[in-house]
Amino acid sequence: MLLIPCPWCGERDETEFRYGGQAHLARPLDPHATGDAEWAEYLFMRDNPKGWFRERWNHAAGCRRWFNMVRHTVTHEIAAVYKPDDPKPELPE
Amino acid sequence: MADATLFARRRSPLQDHGAALSRGAVSGPRGVTLTEIPHLAQITLRGDPGNTDFLAAVRSALGLDLPLKANTVAAAGDVSALWLGPDEWLIAGAPDSEADLTARLNAALKDQHVSVVDVTANRTVLELAGPSARAVLEKACGLDLRPREFKAGQCAQTNLARTVGILEMTQGGAWRIYVRNSFAVYLADWLLDAMAEYAIDAKF
Ligand SMILES: [Zn+2]
């Protein structure tokens, strides 16, 4: 099990969290002016890196807040957690 | 407004569970007891902790400073404020005080961008006390509950025995568990089962 450091509550068991997928996806500002291809890209298409990934998590059983995390998809190493309005951290080497 | 006949008729989730709670009580040096504290007033308060007008208004309404440190509790008299999130607190008070607390908060926070919701009917409170209380709770909970980590005046919303509860350590060192009404009997039975081993006076 992962020990995830919630930016507010500190370290908690992974079972307290829900996964929210890739972070930093911007919703098209005007969906009516967005073509089908672009809309499908926003809705369905996600990066699937073997390595570092910026992703969203929700501390569902704790403070119930969303936050972002940089996790390695192979080793599960956690390089950073940050609040949604914090600047994007650089990915580790 | 508070209606005396309604208050007299309302039931708590563990009202008919008193015999089981007394039967499960363990005395002595390994003792542990489980009791219900029914009908505590509970209000969910949300607002911006960066706004000093908000903090001042709550202070004037409740006589306490909202705790801004994660997972801590502030208390004044029989009213306490538990940190639940960076902009969310649970205000707990004596039974039947929810209408008064809500009115005081609404009056003080008039015209502010906040949320004040009476959630008294959402949860009941279990109290686990005695020398073995921590050992019992540790079976239900993944948090580090050792005294150097979890002290009086701290709280945490977390998973407890596969349900979700708000855990608070009182100034007297007892554990209060705020649990959804519909899970209260389940959690009480789970804890009673976890308490049973401490009643066995084993001599090895
Ligand atoms: Zn949290």
GROMACS .gro file of C-alpha atoms and ligand atoms in nm:
model
  298
    1MET     CA    1   0.000   0.000   0.000
    2LEU     CA    2   0.120   0.354  -0.072
    3LEU     CA    3   0.166   0.600   0.211
    4ILE     CA    4   0.043   0.923   0.051
    5PRO     CA    5   0.135   1.261   0.201
    6CYS     CA    6  -0.183   1.472   0.175
    7PRO     CA    7  -0.072   1.838   0.149
    8TRP     CA    8  -0.310   1.920   0.437
    9CYS     CA    9  -0.331   1.609   0.660
   10GLY     CA   10   0.012   1.453   0.618
   11GLU     CA   11   0.080   1.085   0.555
   12ARG     CA   12  -0.223   0.859   0.524
   13ASP     CA   13  -0.288   0.512   0.384
   14GLU     CA   14  -0.368   0.487   0.014
   15THR     CA   15  -0.711   0.339   0.101
   16GLU     CA   16  -0.821   0.685   0.218
   17PHE     CA   17  -0.771   0.831  -0.131
   18ARG     CA   18  -0.942   0.821  -0.471
   19TYR     CA   19  -0.749   0.848  -0.793
   20GLY     CA   20  -0.840   1.131  -1.029
   21GLY     CA   21  -0.626   1.063  -1.336
   22GLN     CA   22  -0.398   1.298  -1.524
   23ALA     CA   23  -0.358   1.647  -1.378
   24HIS     CA   24  -0.346   1.986  -1.553
   25LEU     CA   25  -0.608   1.912  -1.820
   26ALA     CA   26  -0.770   2.236  -1.931
   27ARG     CA   27  -1.138   2.216  -2.026
   28PRO     CA   28  -1.202   2.397  -2.355
   29LEU     CA   29  -1.339   2.740  -2.261
   30ASP     CA   30  -1.630   2.724  -2.506
   31PRO     CA   31  -1.752   2.364  -2.561
   32HIS     CA   32  -1.999   2.481  -2.828
   33ALA     CA   33  -1.716   2.622  -3.035
   34THR     CA   34  -1.502   2.312  -2.988
   35GLY     CA   35  -1.486   2.058  -3.269
   36ASP     CA   36  -1.562   1.689  -3.207
   37ALA     CA   37  -1.202   1.584  -3.244
   38GLU     CA   38  -1.077   1.843  -2.995
   39TRP     CA   39  -1.360   1.762  -2.752
   40ALA     CA   40  -1.286   1.388  -2.774
   41GLU     CA   41  -0.920   1.466  -2.716
   42TYR     CA   42  -1.012   1.653  -2.397
   43LEU     CA   43  -1.262   1.392  -2.275
   44PHE     CA   44  -1.089   1.066  -2.352
   45MET     CA   45  -0.725   1.096  -2.445
   46ARG     CA   46  -0.470   1.069  -2.164
   47ASP     CA   47  -0.095   1.034  -2.138
   48ASN     CA   48   0.016   0.693  -2.026
   49PRO     CA   49   0.382   0.733  -1.939
   50LYS     CA   50   0.609   0.463  -1.809
   51GLY     CA   51   0.775   0.688  -1.553
   52TRP     CA   52   0.692   1.016  -1.381
   53PHE     CA   53   0.331   1.132  -1.404
   54ARG     CA   54   0.149   1.439  -1.266
   55GLU     CA   55  -0.187   1.313  -1.145
   56ARG     CA   56  -0.486   1.415  -0.935
   57TRP     CA   57  -0.585   1.255  -0.606
   58ASN     CA   58  -0.871   1.318  -0.365
   59HIS     CA   59  -0.836   1.259   0.009
   60ALA     CA   60  -1.182   1.101   0.015
   61ALA     CA   61  -1.187   0.961   0.369
   62GLY     CA   62  -0.997   1.255   0.523
   63CYS     CA   63  -1.012   1.625   0.442
   64ARG     CA   64  -1.193   1.548   0.111
   65ARG     CA   65  -0.970   1.791  -0.083
   66TRP     CA   66  -0.825   1.743  -0.431
   67PHE     CA   67  -0.452   1.778  -0.478
   68ASN     CA   68  -0.186   1.686  -0.732
   69MET     CA   69   0.094   1.439  -0.701
   70VAL     CA   70   0.401   1.344  -0.904
   71ARG     CA   71   0.425   0.965  -0.897
   72HIS     CA   72   0.644   0.717  -1.082
   73THR     CA   73   0.413   0.471  -1.255
   74VAL     CA   74   0.665   0.187  -1.234
   75THR     CA   75   0.819   0.227  -0.888
   76HIS     CA   76   0.529   0.416  -0.724
   77GLU     CA   77   0.784   0.658  -0.584
   78ILE     CA   78   0.622   0.991  -0.491
   79ALA     CA   79   0.836   1.291  -0.585
   80ALA     CA   80   0.598   1.575  -0.492
   81VAL     CA   81   0.250   1.660  -0.371
   82TYR     CA   82   0.112   2.008  -0.433
   83LYS     CA   83  -0.211   2.202  -0.417
   84PRO     CA   84  -0.417   2.245  -0.734
   85ASP     CA   85  -0.325   2.613  -0.771
   86ASP     CA   86   0.046   2.561  -0.700
   87PRO     CA   87   0.287   2.587  -0.994
   88LYS     CA   88   0.365   2.265  -1.181
   89PRO     CA   89   0.677   2.108  -1.030
   90GLU     CA   90   0.952   1.989  -1.262
   91LEU     CA   91   0.960   1.614  -1.318
   92PRO     CA   92   1.260   1.436  -1.163
   93GLU     CA   93   1.525   1.286  -1.394
   94MET     CA   94  -3.701   2.626   1.602
   95ALA     CA   95  -3.648   2.380   1.883
   96ASP     CA   96  -3.961   2.180   1.939
   97ALA     CA   97  -3.976   2.014   2.280
   98THR     CA   98  -4.211   1.736   2.171
   99LEU     CA   99  -3.993   1.648   1.871
  100PHE     CA  100  -3.681   1.643   2.089
  101ALA     CA  101  -3.858   1.415   2.336
  102ARG     CA  102  -3.953   1.171   2.059
  103ARG     CA  103  -3.624   1.149   1.874
  104ARG     CA  104  -3.417   0.835   1.902
  105SER     CA  105  -3.044   0.779   1.889
  106PRO     CA  106  -2.894   0.497   1.680
  107LEU     CA  107  -2.767   0.311   1.987
  108GLN     CA  108  -3.066   0.378   2.208
  109ASP     CA  109  -3.159   0.008   2.211
  110HIS     CA  110  -2.798  -0.106   2.231
  111GLY     CA  111  -2.733  -0.003   2.592
  112ALA     CA  112  -2.734  -0.358   2.727
  113ALA     CA  113  -2.471  -0.469   2.475
  114LEU     CA  114  -2.255  -0.166   2.556
  115SER     CA  115  -2.273  -0.237   2.932
  116ARG     CA  116  -2.209  -0.608   2.880
  117GLY     CA  117  -1.897  -0.528   2.677
  118ALA     CA  118  -1.746  -0.298   2.941
  119VAL     CA  119  -1.414  -0.423   3.078
  120SER     CA  120  -1.286  -0.307   3.419
  121GLY     CA  121  -0.946  -0.329   3.580
  122PRO     CA  122  -0.597  -0.243   3.457
  123ARG     CA  123  -0.684  -0.359   3.102
  124GLY     CA  124  -1.024  -0.193   3.114
  125VAL     CA  125  -1.210  -0.030   2.827
  126THR     CA  126  -1.562   0.103   2.795
  127LEU     CA  127  -1.778   0.207   2.502
  128THR     CA  128  -2.064   0.451   2.549
  129GLU     CA  129  -2.284   0.661   2.324
  130ILE     CA  130  -2.305   1.037   2.361
  131PRO     CA  131  -2.631   1.090   2.176
  132HIS     CA  132  -2.775   1.401   2.011
  133LEU     CA  133  -2.466   1.626   2.026
  134ALA     CA  134  -2.536   1.938   1.822
  135GLN     CA  135  -2.330   1.935   1.502
  136ILE     CA  136  -2.290   2.206   1.242
  137THR     CA  137  -2.075   2.204   0.931
  138LEU     CA  138  -1.917   2.545   0.884
  139ARG     CA  139  -1.734   2.643   0.567
  140GLY     CA  140  -1.559   2.968   0.497
  141ASP     CA  141  -1.228   3.124   0.392
  142PRO     CA  142  -0.970   3.104   0.674
  143GLY     CA  143  -0.771   3.375   0.497
  144ASN     CA  144  -1.055   3.621   0.556
  145THR     CA  145  -1.014   3.791   0.893
  146ASP     CA  146  -1.378   3.911   0.889
  147PHE     CA  147  -1.487   3.548   0.877
  148LEU     CA  148  -1.262   3.445   1.166
  149ALA     CA  149  -1.370   3.745   1.375
  150ALA     CA  150  -1.740   3.677   1.315
  151VAL     CA  151  -1.703   3.313   1.422
  152ARG     CA  152  -1.512   3.427   1.730
  153SER     CA  153  -1.795   3.662   1.823
  154ALA     CA  154  -2.057   3.391   1.767
  155LEU     CA  155  -1.889   3.099   1.941
  156GLY     CA  156  -1.626   3.256   2.167
  157LEU     CA  157  -1.346   3.054   2.009
  158ASP     CA  158  -1.082   3.088   1.742
  159LEU     CA  159  -1.133   2.837   1.462
  160PRO     CA  160  -0.838   2.597   1.453
  161LEU     CA  161  -0.634   2.669   1.140
  162LYS     CA  162  -0.385   2.387   1.194
  163ALA     CA  163  -0.491   2.066   1.020
  164ASN     CA  164  -0.655   1.803   1.240
  165THR     CA  165  -0.677   2.007   1.558
  166VAL     CA  166  -0.965   2.109   1.785
  167ALA     CA  167  -1.046   2.438   1.959
  168ALA     CA  168  -1.296   2.449   2.243
  169ALA     CA  169  -1.472   2.708   2.457
  170GLY     CA  170  -1.714   2.585   2.721
  171ASP     CA  171  -1.920   2.304   2.572
  172VAL     CA  172  -1.867   2.418   2.212
  173SER     CA  173  -1.580   2.279   2.009
  174ALA     CA  174  -1.458   2.329   1.653
  175LEU     CA  175  -1.290   2.038   1.475
  176TRP     CA  176  -1.075   2.101   1.168
  177LEU     CA  177  -1.209   1.885   0.885
  178GLY     CA  178  -1.049   2.056   0.585
  179PRO     CA  179  -0.868   2.380   0.495
  180ASP     CA  180  -1.204   2.561   0.472
  181GLU     CA  181  -1.430   2.328   0.668
  182TRP     CA  182  -1.499   2.274   1.038
  183LEU     CA  183  -1.737   2.067   1.245
  184ILE     CA  184  -1.888   2.271   1.526
  185ALA     CA  185  -2.005   2.044   1.808
  186GLY     CA  186  -2.212   2.151   2.106
  187ALA     CA  187  -2.435   2.029   2.385
  188PRO     CA  188  -2.747   1.831   2.293
  189ASP     CA  189  -3.034   2.048   2.171
  190SER     CA  190  -2.810   2.352   2.111
  191GLU     CA  191  -2.803   2.318   1.728
  192ALA     CA  192  -3.077   2.576   1.664
  193ASP     CA  193  -2.908   2.828   1.891
  194LEU     CA  194  -2.560   2.766   1.744
  195THR     CA  195  -2.692   2.791   1.388
  196ALA     CA  196  -2.876   3.114   1.467
  197ARG     CA  197  -2.568   3.267   1.630
  198LEU     CA  198  -2.345   3.175   1.336
  199ASN     CA  199  -2.596   3.293   1.077
  200ALA     CA  200  -2.641   3.625   1.257
  201ALA     CA  201  -2.267   3.687   1.290
  202LEU     CA  202  -2.187   3.572   0.935
  203LYS     CA  203  -2.471   3.758   0.764
  204ASP     CA  204  -2.375   3.868   0.411
  205GLN     CA  205  -2.053   3.666   0.413
  206HIS     CA  206  -1.972   3.395   0.157
  207VAL     CA  207  -1.997   3.099   0.395
  208SER     CA  208  -2.198   2.785   0.456
  209VAL     CA  209  -2.364   2.694   0.788
  210VAL     CA  210  -2.548   2.361   0.783
  211ASP     CA  211  -2.708   2.178   1.074
  212VAL     CA  212  -2.586   1.817   1.045
  213THR     CA  213  -2.691   1.706   1.393
  214ALA     CA  214  -2.901   1.424   1.248
  215ASN     CA  215  -2.606   1.295   1.042
  216ARG     CA  216  -2.393   1.132   1.311
  217THR     CA  217  -2.388   1.005   1.663
  218VAL     CA  218  -2.085   0.995   1.890
  219LEU     CA  219  -1.921   0.693   2.051
  220GLU     CA  220  -1.678   0.734   2.337
  221LEU     CA  221  -1.407   0.479   2.395
  222ALA     CA  222  -1.224   0.516   2.727
  223GLY     CA  223  -0.999   0.325   2.963
  224PRO     CA  224  -0.641   0.190   2.966
  225SER     CA  225  -0.701  -0.038   2.666
  226ALA     CA  226  -0.898   0.213   2.458
  227ARG     CA  227  -0.605   0.297   2.229
  228ALA     CA  228  -0.520  -0.070   2.171
  229VAL     CA  229  -0.882  -0.137   2.072
  230LEU     CA  230  -0.894   0.160   1.837
  231GLU     CA  231  -0.564   0.065   1.675
  232LYS     CA  232  -0.732  -0.251   1.545
  233ALA     CA  233  -0.986  -0.034   1.359
  234CYS     CA  234  -0.764   0.244   1.235
  235GLY     CA  235  -0.442   0.282   1.035
  236LEU     CA  236  -0.337   0.613   1.191
  237ASP     CA  237  -0.048   0.635   1.435
  238LEU     CA  238  -0.240   0.675   1.762
  239ARG     CA  239   0.059   0.660   1.996
  240PRO     CA  240   0.058   0.946   2.252
  241ARG     CA  241   0.356   1.118   2.091
  242GLU     CA  242   0.163   1.144   1.762
  243PHE     CA  243  -0.203   1.176   1.861
  244LYS     CA  244  -0.261   1.403   2.159
  245ALA     CA  245  -0.557   1.555   2.339
  246GLY     CA  246  -0.699   1.833   2.123
  247GLN     CA  247  -0.629   1.655   1.797
  248CYS     CA  248  -0.882   1.510   1.555
  249ALA     CA  249  -0.878   1.323   1.226
  250GLN     CA  250  -1.132   1.218   0.970
  251THR     CA  251  -1.030   0.870   0.862
  252ASN     CA  252  -1.128   0.512   0.787
  253LEU     CA  253  -1.240   0.318   1.094
  254ALA     CA  254  -1.322  -0.050   1.062
  255ARG     CA  255  -1.418  -0.001   0.695
  256THR     CA  256  -1.644   0.294   0.764
  257VAL     CA  257  -1.553   0.663   0.788
  258GLY     CA  258  -1.545   0.846   1.118
  259ILE     CA  259  -1.413   1.158   1.281
  260LEU     CA  260  -1.178   1.075   1.563
  261GLU     CA  261  -1.113   1.318   1.846
  262MET     CA  262  -0.908   1.282   2.161
  263THR     CA  263  -1.071   1.471   2.446
  264GLN     CA  264  -0.878   1.666   2.708
  265GLY     CA  265  -0.954   1.379   2.946
  266GLY     CA  266  -0.776   1.134   2.713
  267ALA     CA  267  -1.087   0.950   2.592
  268TRP     CA  268  -1.154   0.887   2.223
  269ARG     CA  269  -1.465   1.031   2.065
  270ILE     CA  270  -1.577   0.883   1.737
  271TYR     CA  271  -1.830   1.071   1.526
  272VAL     CA  272  -1.993   0.810   1.305
  273ARG     CA  273  -2.282   0.811   1.058
  274ASN     CA  274  -2.606   0.704   1.223
  275SER     CA  275  -2.654   0.418   0.979
  276PHE     CA  276  -2.308   0.278   1.062
  277ALA     CA  277  -2.327   0.334   1.438
  278VAL     CA  278  -2.455  -0.010   1.541
  279TYR     CA  279  -2.209  -0.178   1.303
  280LEU     CA  280  -1.913   0.018   1.442
  281ALA     CA  281  -2.023  -0.031   1.803
  282ASP     CA  282  -2.051  -0.408   1.750
  283TRP     CA  283  -1.712  -0.412   1.577
  284LEU     CA  284  -1.552  -0.229   1.872
  285LEU     CA  285  -1.730  -0.449   2.129
  286ASP     CA  286  -1.586  -0.752   1.952
  287ALA     CA  287  -1.240  -0.591   1.956
  288MET     CA  288  -1.280  -0.517   2.330
  289ALA     CA  289  -1.369  -0.875   2.425
  290GLU     CA  290  -1.013  -1.004   2.454
  291TYR     CA  291  -0.931  -0.753   2.729
  292ALA     CA  292  -1.192  -0.913   2.956
  293ILE     CA  293  -0.997  -1.240   2.958
  294ASP     CA  294  -0.776  -1.249   3.266
  295ALA     CA  295  -0.507  -1.468   3.120
  296LYS     CA  296  -0.220  -1.579   3.342
  297PHE     CA  297   0.070  -1.727   3.152
  298ZN      ZN  298  -0.620   1.538   0.364
   0.00000   0.00000   0.00000
